[in-house]
Coordinates of C-alpha atoms in Angstrom, one line a residue:
Chain A
M28 CA -31.3 -17.7 0.7
A29 CA -32.0 -20.9 -1.2
D30 CA -33.3 -24.0 0.7
S31 CA -29.8 -25.6 0.5
P32 CA -27.4 -22.6 0.5
E33 CA -23.9 -23.3 -0.5
C34 CA -21.4 -22.3 2.2
V35 CA -17.9 -22.5 3.7
V36 CA -17.3 -23.0 7.4
A37 CA -15.9 -19.8 8.7
V38 CA -14.0 -19.4 12.0
D39 CA -12.8 -16.3 13.8
L40 CA -10.3 -17.8 16.2
G41 CA -9.6 -15.9 19.5
G42 CA -7.4 -16.6 22.5
T43 CA -10.5 -17.0 24.7
L44 CA -13.6 -17.1 22.5
T45 CA -13.9 -18.6 19.0
K46 CA -16.7 -17.9 16.6
I47 CA -17.8 -20.5 14.0
G48 CA -20.6 -20.3 11.4
Y49 CA -21.4 -20.7 7.8
V50 CA -20.7 -17.9 5.2
G51 CA -22.3 -17.9 1.8
E52 CA -20.6 -16.6 -1.3
D53 CA -22.4 -13.3 -0.9
G54 CA -21.1 -12.8 2.7
T55 CA -24.2 -13.9 4.5
A56 CA -23.3 -15.5 7.8
T57 CA -25.7 -18.0 9.4
A58 CA -25.7 -20.3 12.5
V59 CA -22.9 -18.3 14.2
R60 CA -21.9 -19.9 17.5
R61 CA -19.4 -18.9 20.2
L62 CA -17.2 -21.5 21.7
D63 CA -14.6 -21.4 24.5
T64 CA -11.3 -21.7 22.7
Y65 CA -9.6 -25.1 23.6
R66 CA -6.3 -24.3 25.3
A67 CA -5.6 -27.4 27.4
G68 CA -3.8 -29.2 24.6
G69 CA -1.1 -26.7 23.6
A70 CA -0.5 -25.6 20.0
D71 CA -1.1 -29.0 18.4
G72 CA -4.2 -29.7 20.6
L73 CA -5.7 -26.4 19.4
A74 CA -5.1 -27.2 15.8
D75 CA -6.7 -30.6 16.1
W76 CA -9.6 -29.2 18.1
L77 CA -10.2 -26.6 15.4
G78 CA -10.1 -29.2 12.7
D79 CA -12.7 -31.3 14.5
R80 CA -15.0 -28.3 15.0
I81 CA -14.7 -27.5 11.3
A82 CA -15.4 -31.1 10.2
E83 CA -18.4 -31.3 12.5
A84 CA -19.8 -28.0 11.2
A85 CA -19.2 -29.1 7.6
A86 CA -21.0 -32.4 8.2
A87 CA -24.0 -30.5 9.7
A88 CA -24.1 -27.8 7.0
P89 CA -27.6 -27.0 5.7
G90 CA -26.3 -27.2 2.1
P91 CA -23.2 -28.1 0.1
C92 CA -20.1 -27.1 2.1
H93 CA -17.1 -26.3 0.0
G94 CA -14.3 -25.7 2.5
F95 CA -13.2 -23.4 5.3
G96 CA -11.8 -20.0 6.0
I97 CA -10.3 -19.0 9.3
A98 CA -9.2 -15.7 10.7
V99 CA -6.4 -15.6 13.3
P100 CA -4.8 -12.7 15.3
G101 CA -1.1 -12.5 14.7
I102 CA 1.5 -12.6 11.9
I103 CA -0.2 -14.6 9.2
D104 CA 1.4 -15.6 5.8
A105 CA -1.8 -16.1 3.9
A106 CA -0.1 -17.2 0.7
S107 CA 1.4 -20.3 2.4
G108 CA -1.4 -20.7 4.9
T109 CA 1.0 -20.4 7.8
V110 CA 0.6 -18.7 11.1
R111 CA 4.0 -17.2 11.7
A112 CA 3.3 -16.0 15.3
A113 CA 0.0 -15.8 17.1
P114 CA 0.8 -15.3 20.8
N115 CA -2.9 -15.0 21.8
V116 CA -3.6 -18.5 20.6
G117 CA -0.1 -20.0 21.2
W118 CA 0.9 -20.8 17.7
T119 CA 4.4 -20.3 16.1
E120 CA 5.2 -21.3 12.6
M121 CA 2.0 -23.3 12.4
P122 CA 1.1 -24.5 8.8
I123 CA -2.5 -24.4 9.8
R124 CA -4.1 -24.6 6.4
D125 CA -2.4 -27.9 5.6
R126 CA -3.0 -29.2 9.1
L127 CA -6.7 -28.5 8.8
H128 CA -6.8 -30.0 5.3
D129 CA -5.2 -33.2 6.7
R130 CA -7.6 -33.4 9.6
T131 CA -10.8 -32.5 7.6
G132 CA -10.2 -33.3 4.0
L133 CA -11.4 -29.8 3.2
S134 CA -9.5 -27.0 1.4
G135 CA -9.5 -23.5 2.7
A136 CA -7.7 -20.3 3.6
V137 CA -6.2 -18.6 6.6
G138 CA -6.0 -14.9 7.1
H139 CA -5.3 -12.1 9.6
D140 CA -8.3 -11.2 11.7
V141 CA -8.2 -7.5 11.1
R142 CA -7.5 -7.9 7.4
A143 CA -10.3 -10.4 7.1
G144 CA -12.6 -8.0 8.9
G145 CA -11.6 -5.2 6.6
L146 CA -12.1 -7.4 3.5
A147 CA -15.7 -8.1 4.7
E148 CA -16.4 -4.4 5.5
G149 CA -15.1 -3.3 2.2
R150 CA -16.8 -6.0 0.1
L151 CA -20.2 -5.8 1.7
G152 CA -20.1 -2.1 2.7
C153 CA -18.8 -0.6 -0.5
P154 CA -18.6 -3.3 -3.2
D155 CA -18.0 -0.8 -6.0
A156 CA -14.9 0.7 -4.4
Q157 CA -11.6 -0.8 -5.5
N158 CA -9.5 1.1 -2.9
V159 CA -10.6 0.9 0.7
F160 CA -8.8 1.6 3.9
F161 CA -10.3 -0.1 6.9
L162 CA -9.2 1.2 10.3
P163 CA -10.5 -0.6 13.4
I164 CA -9.7 1.5 16.4
G165 CA -9.7 -0.7 19.6
T166 CA -7.1 -1.4 22.2
G167 CA -4.6 -1.1 19.4
I168 CA -4.8 0.1 15.7
A169 CA -4.0 -1.8 12.6
A170 CA -5.4 -1.3 9.1
A171 CA -6.7 -3.5 6.4
M172 CA -5.9 -2.1 3.0
I173 CA -7.7 -3.0 -0.2
V174 CA -5.9 -1.6 -3.2
D175 CA -6.9 -2.3 -6.8
G176 CA -9.6 -4.6 -5.4
R177 CA -7.1 -6.7 -3.5
L178 CA -6.3 -7.1 0.2
L179 CA -2.7 -6.3 0.8
E180 CA -0.8 -9.0 2.8
A181 CA 3.0 -8.4 2.4
G182 CA 3.7 -11.7 4.1
G183 CA 1.6 -10.7 7.1
Y184 CA 3.4 -7.4 7.7
A185 CA 1.0 -5.0 5.9
G186 CA -1.1 -2.4 7.7
E187 CA 0.7 -1.6 11.0
I188 CA -0.3 2.1 10.8
G189 CA -0.8 2.1 14.6
H190 CA 2.9 1.9 14.9
T191 CA 3.8 4.9 12.7
R192 CA 4.9 8.1 14.3
V193 CA 2.6 11.1 14.5
R194 CA 3.3 14.6 15.7
A195 CA 0.4 14.6 18.2
A196 CA 1.9 11.7 20.1
G197 CA 5.1 13.6 20.9
E198 CA 7.6 11.3 22.6
T199 CA 5.1 9.0 24.2
P200 CA 6.6 5.5 24.5
C201 CA 4.7 2.7 22.8
A202 CA 4.5 -0.9 23.9
C203 CA 6.2 -1.9 20.6
G204 CA 9.4 -0.2 21.7
Q205 CA 9.2 2.8 19.4
I206 CA 8.0 6.3 20.4
G207 CA 5.2 8.6 19.3
C208 CA 3.2 5.8 17.6
L209 CA -0.4 6.6 16.5
E210 CA -1.9 4.1 18.8
T211 CA -0.4 5.7 21.9
V212 CA -2.9 8.5 21.6
A213 CA -5.6 7.5 19.1
S214 CA -6.6 4.0 20.2
A215 CA -9.3 3.5 22.7
A216 CA -6.6 2.7 25.2
G217 CA -4.7 5.8 24.2
V218 CA -7.7 8.1 24.6
A219 CA -8.3 6.6 28.1
R220 CA -4.6 7.0 29.0
G221 CA -4.6 10.6 27.9
Y222 CA -7.6 11.4 30.0
A223 CA -6.3 9.5 33.0
A224 CA -3.0 11.3 32.8
A225 CA -4.7 14.7 32.7
R226 CA -6.8 13.7 35.7
G227 CA -3.9 12.1 37.6
V228 CA -5.6 8.7 37.8
E229 CA -4.8 5.2 36.6
A230 CA -5.8 4.3 33.1
G231 CA -7.8 1.2 32.4
S232 CA -9.1 -0.8 29.4
N233 CA -11.4 -0.3 26.5
L234 CA -14.3 0.4 28.7
D235 CA -12.7 3.6 29.9
A236 CA -12.8 5.1 26.4
R237 CA -16.6 4.9 26.6
A238 CA -16.5 6.7 29.9
V239 CA -14.2 9.4 28.4
A240 CA -16.5 9.8 25.5
E241 CA -19.5 10.3 27.8
A242 CA -17.5 12.8 29.8
A243 CA -16.5 14.6 26.6
R244 CA -20.1 14.8 25.4
A245 CA -20.9 16.3 28.8
G246 CA -18.3 19.0 28.2
D247 CA -15.4 17.7 30.4
P248 CA -12.4 19.7 29.1
D249 CA -9.9 16.9 29.9
A250 CA -12.0 14.4 28.0
L251 CA -12.4 16.8 25.1
A252 CA -8.6 17.4 25.1
A253 CA -8.0 13.6 24.9
F254 CA -10.2 13.4 21.8
A255 CA -8.6 16.5 20.3
V256 CA -5.2 14.8 20.4
A257 CA -6.7 11.6 18.9
T258 CA -8.3 13.8 16.1
D259 CA -4.9 15.4 15.3
A260 CA -3.2 12.1 15.2
L261 CA -5.8 10.4 13.0
T262 CA -5.9 13.3 10.6
E263 CA -2.2 13.1 10.1
S264 CA -2.2 9.3 9.7
L265 CA -5.2 9.1 7.4
L266 CA -4.1 12.0 5.2
L267 CA -0.8 10.2 4.8
S268 CA -2.2 6.8 4.1
T269 CA -4.6 8.1 1.5
T270 CA -1.8 10.1 -0.2
L271 CA 0.2 6.9 -0.5
L272 CA -2.7 4.5 -1.3
G273 CA -5.3 6.6 -3.1
S274 CA -8.2 5.3 -0.9
E275 CA -11.7 6.0 -2.2
V276 CA -13.3 5.0 1.1
I277 CA -12.0 5.0 4.6
I278 CA -14.1 2.8 7.0
I279 CA -13.7 3.4 10.8
G280 CA -14.5 0.4 13.0
G281 CA -13.5 -1.0 16.4
G282 CA -14.6 0.1 19.9
L283 CA -13.8 3.8 19.4
S284 CA -16.1 4.0 16.4
G285 CA -18.8 4.3 19.0
A286 CA -17.4 7.7 19.8
A287 CA -16.9 8.7 16.1
D288 CA -19.1 11.8 16.7
L289 CA -16.2 13.1 18.8
F290 CA -13.5 12.9 16.2
L291 CA -14.6 11.7 12.7
P292 CA -16.4 14.8 11.4
E293 CA -13.4 16.9 12.3
V294 CA -10.9 14.4 10.8
E295 CA -13.0 14.4 7.6
R296 CA -13.2 18.2 7.4
R297 CA -9.5 18.7 7.9
I298 CA -8.5 16.0 5.3
A299 CA -10.8 17.6 2.7
A300 CA -9.4 21.0 3.6
T301 CA -5.7 19.9 3.5
A302 CA -5.6 17.6 0.5
T303 CA -4.7 19.3 -2.8
F304 CA -4.1 16.9 -5.7
Q305 CA -5.0 13.8 -3.7
R306 CA -8.2 11.9 -4.0
V307 CA -10.4 12.9 -1.1
P308 CA -11.8 9.8 0.5
E309 CA -15.3 9.2 1.7
F310 CA -15.6 8.2 5.3
R311 CA -18.0 5.6 6.7
L312 CA -18.5 3.7 9.9
A313 CA -18.1 -0.1 9.9
T314 CA -21.5 -1.9 9.8
L315 CA -20.7 -5.6 10.4
G316 CA -19.8 -5.3 14.1
A317 CA -18.3 -8.3 15.8
D318 CA -19.0 -10.6 12.9
A319 CA -16.7 -8.8 10.4
G320 CA -13.8 -11.2 11.1
L321 CA -15.9 -14.3 10.7
I322 CA -17.5 -13.0 7.5
G323 CA -14.1 -12.0 6.1
A324 CA -12.7 -15.5 7.0
G325 CA -15.5 -16.9 5.0
L326 CA -14.8 -14.6 2.0
L327 CA -11.2 -15.6 2.1
G328 CA -12.3 -19.3 2.0
W329 CA -14.5 -18.6 -1.0
A330 CA -11.7 -16.7 -2.8
E331 CA -9.3 -19.6 -2.2
L332 CA -11.8 -22.1 -3.5
R333 CA -12.4 -20.0 -6.6
G334 CA -8.6 -19.5 -7.1
V335 CA -8.9 -15.7 -7.2
D336 CA -7.4 -12.9 -5.2
H337 CA -10.1 -12.0 -2.7
D338 CA -12.2 -10.6 -5.6
Chain B
M8 CA 18.8 -13.9 -27.3
A9 CA 17.5 -16.1 -30.0
D10 CA 17.9 -15.1 -33.7
S11 CA 14.2 -14.0 -33.9
P12 CA 13.5 -12.7 -30.4
E13 CA 9.9 -12.2 -29.5
C14 CA 9.2 -8.7 -28.3
V15 CA 6.8 -5.9 -27.6
V16 CA 7.3 -2.3 -28.8
A17 CA 8.0 -0.2 -25.7
V18 CA 7.7 3.5 -25.4
D19 CA 8.7 5.9 -22.6
L20 CA 6.8 9.1 -23.6
G21 CA 8.2 12.4 -22.5
G22 CA 7.2 16.0 -23.0
T23 CA 10.4 16.7 -25.0
L24 CA 12.1 13.3 -25.7
T25 CA 10.5 10.0 -26.3
K26 CA 12.3 6.7 -26.1
I27 CA 11.2 3.7 -28.2
G28 CA 12.6 0.2 -28.5
Y29 CA 11.9 -3.5 -28.2
V30 CA 11.6 -5.3 -24.9
G31 CA 11.7 -9.1 -24.6
E32 CA 9.7 -11.1 -22.0
D33 CA 12.8 -11.2 -19.8
G34 CA 13.1 -7.4 -19.8
T35 CA 15.9 -7.2 -22.3
A36 CA 15.7 -3.9 -24.2
T37 CA 17.1 -3.6 -27.7
A38 CA 17.3 -1.0 -30.5
V39 CA 16.4 1.8 -28.1
R40 CA 16.1 5.2 -30.0
R41 CA 15.4 8.7 -28.8
L42 CA 12.9 10.8 -30.8
D43 CA 11.8 14.4 -30.4
T44 CA 8.3 14.2 -29.1
Y45 CA 5.8 15.5 -31.8
R46 CA 4.0 18.4 -30.3
A47 CA 2.8 20.4 -33.3
G48 CA -0.5 18.5 -33.7
G49 CA -2.0 18.9 -30.2
A50 CA -3.3 16.0 -28.2
D51 CA -4.8 14.0 -31.1
G52 CA -1.7 14.6 -33.3
L53 CA 0.5 13.2 -30.6
A54 CA -1.7 10.1 -30.2
D55 CA -1.6 9.5 -34.0
W56 CA 2.1 10.2 -34.2
L57 CA 2.8 7.7 -31.4
G58 CA 0.6 5.1 -33.1
D59 CA 2.5 5.5 -36.3
R60 CA 5.9 5.2 -34.6
I61 CA 4.7 2.0 -32.8
A62 CA 3.3 0.5 -36.1
E63 CA 6.6 1.3 -37.9
A64 CA 8.6 -0.3 -35.1
A65 CA 6.4 -3.4 -35.0
A66 CA 6.8 -3.8 -38.8
A67 CA 10.6 -3.5 -38.5
A68 CA 10.9 -5.8 -35.4
P69 CA 13.6 -8.5 -35.6
G70 CA 11.2 -11.2 -34.5
P71 CA 7.5 -11.7 -33.7
C72 CA 6.1 -8.5 -32.2
H73 CA 3.2 -9.1 -29.8
G74 CA 2.0 -5.7 -28.9
F75 CA 3.0 -2.5 -27.2
G76 CA 3.6 -1.0 -23.7
I77 CA 3.9 2.7 -23.1
A78 CA 4.9 4.7 -20.0
V79 CA 3.5 8.2 -19.6
P80 CA 4.1 10.9 -16.9
G81 CA 0.8 11.9 -15.2
I82 CA -2.3 10.5 -13.7
I83 CA -2.8 7.2 -15.5
D84 CA -5.7 4.7 -15.1
A85 CA -3.9 1.6 -16.1
A86 CA -7.0 -0.6 -15.8
S87 CA -8.9 1.3 -18.5
G88 CA -5.8 2.3 -20.4
T89 CA -6.7 6.0 -20.0
V90 CA -4.4 9.0 -19.4
R91 CA -6.5 11.1 -17.0
A92 CA -4.1 14.1 -17.0
A93 CA -0.6 14.4 -18.4
P94 CA 0.2 18.1 -18.6
N95 CA 3.8 17.4 -19.8
V96 CA 2.5 15.8 -23.0
G97 CA -0.8 17.7 -23.3
W98 CA -3.3 14.9 -22.7
T99 CA -6.5 15.0 -20.7
E100 CA -8.9 12.0 -20.5
M101 CA -7.1 10.4 -23.4
P102 CA -8.1 6.7 -23.9
I103 CA -4.7 6.0 -25.4
R104 CA -4.7 2.3 -25.2
D105 CA -7.8 2.0 -27.4
R106 CA -6.6 4.8 -29.7
L107 CA -3.3 3.0 -30.3
H108 CA -5.1 -0.2 -30.9
D109 CA -7.3 1.4 -33.5
R110 CA -4.3 3.0 -35.2
T111 CA -2.0 0.0 -35.1
G112 CA -4.1 -3.1 -34.8
L113 CA -1.9 -4.1 -31.8
S114 CA -2.9 -4.7 -28.2
G115 CA -1.0 -3.3 -25.3
A116 CA -0.9 -1.5 -22.0
V117 CA -0.3 2.0 -20.7
G118 CA 1.3 2.8 -17.3
H119 CA 2.7 5.6 -15.2
D120 CA 6.4 6.3 -16.0
V121 CA 7.6 6.1 -12.4
R122 CA 5.6 3.0 -11.6
A123 CA 6.7 1.4 -14.8
G124 CA 10.3 2.2 -13.8
G125 CA 9.8 0.7 -10.4
L126 CA 8.3 -2.4 -11.9
A127 CA 11.3 -2.9 -14.0
E128 CA 13.8 -2.2 -11.2
G129 CA 11.9 -4.6 -8.9
R130 CA 11.4 -7.4 -11.5
L131 CA 15.0 -7.4 -12.9
G132 CA 16.8 -6.2 -9.7
C133 CA 15.2 -8.4 -7.1
P134 CA 13.0 -10.9 -8.9
D135 CA 12.5 -13.0 -5.8
A136 CA 11.1 -10.2 -3.7
Q137 CA 7.3 -9.9 -3.6
N138 CA 7.3 -6.5 -1.7
V139 CA 9.5 -3.8 -3.2
F140 CA 9.4 -0.1 -2.6
F141 CA 11.1 1.9 -5.4
L142 CA 11.9 5.6 -4.6
P143 CA 13.3 7.6 -7.4
I144 CA 14.6 10.9 -6.0
G145 CA 14.8 13.6 -8.6
T146 CA 13.3 17.0 -9.0
G147 CA 10.3 15.5 -7.2
I148 CA 9.7 12.2 -5.3
A149 CA 7.0 9.6 -6.0
A150 CA 7.2 5.9 -5.2
A151 CA 6.4 2.7 -7.1
M152 CA 5.1 0.1 -4.7
I153 CA 5.1 -3.6 -5.4
V154 CA 3.1 -5.5 -2.8
D155 CA 2.3 -9.2 -2.9
G156 CA 4.1 -9.3 -6.3
R157 CA 1.8 -6.6 -7.8
L158 CA 2.3 -3.0 -8.7
L159 CA -0.2 -0.8 -6.9
E160 CA -2.1 1.6 -9.1
A161 CA -5.2 2.9 -7.1
G162 CA -6.6 4.5 -10.3
G163 CA -3.4 6.4 -10.8
Y164 CA -3.2 7.9 -7.3
A165 CA -0.8 5.5 -5.6
G166 CA 2.6 6.4 -4.4
E167 CA 2.6 10.1 -3.8
I168 CA 5.0 9.8 -0.8
G169 CA 6.8 13.0 -1.9
H170 CA 3.7 14.9 -0.7
T171 CA 3.4 13.4 2.8
R172 CA 4.4 15.5 5.7
V173 CA 7.7 14.9 7.6
R174 CA 9.0 16.6 10.7
A175 CA 12.3 17.6 9.1
A176 CA 10.5 19.8 6.6
G177 CA 8.9 21.9 9.2
E178 CA 6.4 24.4 7.7
T179 CA 8.2 24.6 4.3
P180 CA 5.5 25.3 1.7
C181 CA 5.3 22.8 -1.2
A182 CA 4.4 23.5 -4.8
C183 CA 1.4 21.1 -4.3
G184 CA -0.2 23.6 -1.9
Q185 CA 0.5 21.6 1.3
I186 CA 3.2 22.3 3.8
G187 CA 6.1 20.2 5.1
C188 CA 6.1 17.7 2.2
L189 CA 9.0 15.2 2.0
E190 CA 10.1 16.5 -1.4
T191 CA 10.6 20.0 -0.2
V192 CA 13.7 18.9 1.6
A193 CA 14.6 15.4 0.3
S194 CA 14.3 15.8 -3.5
A195 CA 17.3 16.8 -5.5
A196 CA 15.7 20.2 -5.9
G197 CA 15.0 20.3 -2.1
V198 CA 18.6 19.6 -1.2
A199 CA 19.7 22.3 -3.6
R200 CA 17.2 24.7 -2.1
G201 CA 18.2 24.0 1.4
Y202 CA 21.9 24.6 0.6
A203 CA 21.1 27.8 -1.4
A204 CA 19.0 29.1 1.5
A205 CA 21.8 28.6 4.0
R206 CA 24.2 30.3 1.6
G207 CA 21.8 33.1 0.8
V208 CA 21.8 32.4 -2.9
E209 CA 19.3 31.5 -5.6
A210 CA 18.5 27.7 -5.9
G211 CA 18.6 26.0 -9.3
S212 CA 17.8 22.7 -10.9
N213 CA 18.8 19.1 -10.5
L214 CA 22.4 19.9 -11.5
D215 CA 22.8 21.9 -8.3
A216 CA 22.2 18.8 -6.1
R217 CA 25.3 17.4 -7.7
A218 CA 27.3 20.5 -6.8
V219 CA 25.9 20.3 -3.2
A220 CA 27.0 16.7 -3.0
E221 CA 30.5 17.6 -4.1
A222 CA 30.6 20.4 -1.6
A223 CA 29.4 18.0 1.1
R224 CA 32.1 15.5 0.3
A225 CA 34.6 18.3 0.6
G226 CA 33.3 19.1 4.1
D227 CA 31.2 22.2 3.4
P228 CA 29.0 22.4 6.6
D229 CA 26.0 24.0 4.8
A230 CA 26.0 21.2 2.2
L231 CA 26.3 18.6 4.9
A232 CA 23.4 20.2 6.8
A233 CA 21.2 20.0 3.7
F234 CA 21.9 16.3 3.3
A235 CA 21.4 15.8 7.1
V236 CA 17.9 17.3 6.7
A237 CA 17.2 15.0 3.7
T238 CA 18.5 12.1 5.8
D239 CA 16.1 12.8 8.6
A240 CA 13.2 13.2 6.2
L241 CA 13.9 10.0 4.2
T242 CA 14.4 8.0 7.4
E243 CA 10.9 9.1 8.7
S244 CA 9.2 8.5 5.4
L245 CA 10.8 5.1 4.6
L246 CA 10.3 3.8 8.1
L247 CA 6.6 4.7 7.8
S248 CA 6.1 3.2 4.4
T249 CA 7.8 0.0 5.4
T250 CA 5.7 -0.3 8.5
L251 CA 2.6 0.1 6.4
L252 CA 3.7 -2.0 3.4
G253 CA 6.1 -4.6 4.8
S254 CA 8.7 -3.9 2.1
E255 CA 11.5 -6.5 1.7
V256 CA 13.6 -4.3 -0.5
I257 CA 13.8 -0.5 -0.9
I258 CA 15.4 0.6 -4.2
I259 CA 16.7 4.2 -4.4
G260 CA 16.8 5.7 -7.9
G261 CA 16.7 9.1 -9.6
G262 CA 19.3 11.8 -9.8
L263 CA 20.0 12.0 -6.1
S264 CA 20.9 8.3 -6.0
G265 CA 24.3 9.5 -7.3
A266 CA 24.8 11.1 -3.9
A267 CA 23.5 8.1 -2.0
D268 CA 26.8 7.9 -0.1
L269 CA 25.7 11.1 1.7
F270 CA 22.4 9.8 3.1
L271 CA 21.7 6.1 2.4
P272 CA 24.0 4.4 4.9
E273 CA 22.6 6.6 7.7
V274 CA 19.0 6.1 6.6
E275 CA 19.6 2.3 6.5
R276 CA 21.3 2.3 9.9
R277 CA 18.6 4.4 11.6
I278 CA 15.7 2.3 10.2
A279 CA 17.3 -0.9 11.4
A280 CA 17.9 0.7 14.8
T281 CA 14.4 2.1 15.2
A282 CA 12.3 -0.8 13.8
T283 CA 11.1 -3.2 16.5
F284 CA 8.5 -5.7 15.1
Q285 CA 8.7 -4.5 11.5
R286 CA 10.4 -6.2 8.7
V287 CA 13.7 -4.5 8.2
P288 CA 14.1 -3.8 4.5
E289 CA 17.2 -4.3 2.4
F290 CA 18.4 -1.2 0.6
R291 CA 19.7 -1.2 -3.0
L292 CA 20.5 1.4 -5.6
A293 CA 18.6 1.3 -8.9
T294 CA 20.5 -0.4 -11.7
L295 CA 18.6 0.3 -14.9
G296 CA 19.2 4.0 -15.1
A297 CA 17.4 6.0 -17.8
D298 CA 16.0 2.9 -19.5
A299 CA 13.9 1.8 -16.5
G300 CA 10.7 3.4 -17.7
L301 CA 11.0 1.9 -21.2
I302 CA 11.7 -1.6 -19.9
G303 CA 8.9 -1.2 -17.4
A304 CA 6.6 -0.2 -20.2
G305 CA 7.6 -3.3 -22.1
L306 CA 6.9 -5.5 -19.0
L307 CA 3.5 -3.9 -18.7
G308 CA 2.8 -4.7 -22.3
W309 CA 3.9 -8.3 -21.8
A310 CA 1.7 -8.6 -18.7
E311 CA -1.3 -7.3 -20.5
L312 CA -0.8 -9.7 -23.4
R313 CA -0.5 -12.6 -20.9
G314 CA -3.6 -11.4 -19.1
V315 CA -1.8 -11.3 -15.7
D316 CA -1.2 -8.7 -13.1
H317 CA 2.4 -7.7 -13.8
D318 CA 3.7 -11.1 -12.5

């Protein structure tokens, strides 16, 4: 890094915790801090609080600060800089990019947290690939899709692969109201639920998937069965997505990537064995961890400032 | 049209018939002619023949001619202007854009015939929609996908939805080497095969799907059953694609669109009834008919000349 590195202020906004830091044009994140998200002032209070944190950070930047980039969980219309709906942070139809500009005088971009993370994983993890499918597997599953070097947005609707139907999920009801969705059996929560159902106990949160993984590695047949169902489901979904999108690289992230040894080699083997004319993707694990969303937010900010499409 | 309309020379190259004409920046096609594709000279002979036809047409253009656009069936890398593999016309790793430039002195673009057709249907049929899924259903099925206003290419691999697995196809083997592919039951050939199998007779070509449609309209239960399977398969695939790509409009084209009355209202009803948080797409029938590929080729040419991404 130069003595006075150029940067944007990057924010990964969460319902409880918010991360803020500086991101260089090369994706280097520095001075990342965690703040308790301000929730006492409602939707407008949070927008103003966020603007003030960005202005403070810009004023304290170690070098020239060119703007901001923020990542938000919800339905985001990146083109207009509007958060359509983000129940976790309490925003509906919030024109946050313009609000932040008015409050800080800075220009910037707003993006979806998962898509921002996928952009960062793709750009930094495989900069030469133009077609990257990023699948973070956590409590739920949503994809970030880079095609022809560009992150797909579709007005905020792109990438909801967790809510596509797979054979392995049978008729399992999903919280979204549909049945047989991928995430009912292949998310961290889904694996934990599958194991709990086989054991006749109550399913819990993300933490349980780690316990199921440990049990599977110890040879517990119920745990192995839960991962076998997830393997079937992920194979079906990822073969389908790559047939449609011609992915060169598939990056697996999120909490369940810590248990990738229990499903990924088999998913990879089966996709290579089943594909005929399709491009066979290379599989990788995400490398940026919890900072992916913040780094991606910064890259979105840089792209906006350069007037290009996330390139 | 002005007295001296500006144009590009547009070509829809086929293994047997080739269409050539002029396309204006607004997508208006004029002076479209059909030629027998020159096959006596092998791969290079066809490239030279095509260049000569483009040069002739450019010289005879009724107004300023700015370049060319060609649509080719096969695996096309639009970014490099290379036809990777086009068995119907006998080209492998053919850098046709540069070859045509060398032969004619003109600049231009090369694209995939189905994607070019989808671009034309989307641009002219629903110019305000940024997210359009074009599904021509003929002997086979492949999609052209416009997301965020851009046609997805993925190095020529994008859109092979006909070779994604659907429940309704069961274990039916597909010519591609996989099983249960959408096009085994939902293409015109697939509908004809399903009907023939129920009747215990030999299946035929595209023409048969028309006969099956007539039988279905007359109440033939085997014909109705073949369309019911196609309806199931198309509902599953299009719900999935729209969940992944956030399509605003789905355009159905190809030979089987002539029998849309037998499946499309039901597909549309079921997708609207099943979708929960997804954007519910509007369904339309293709309007450009057999000229879609040629018009799309022209639009690709114009986009290349303007240096933009098919906008």
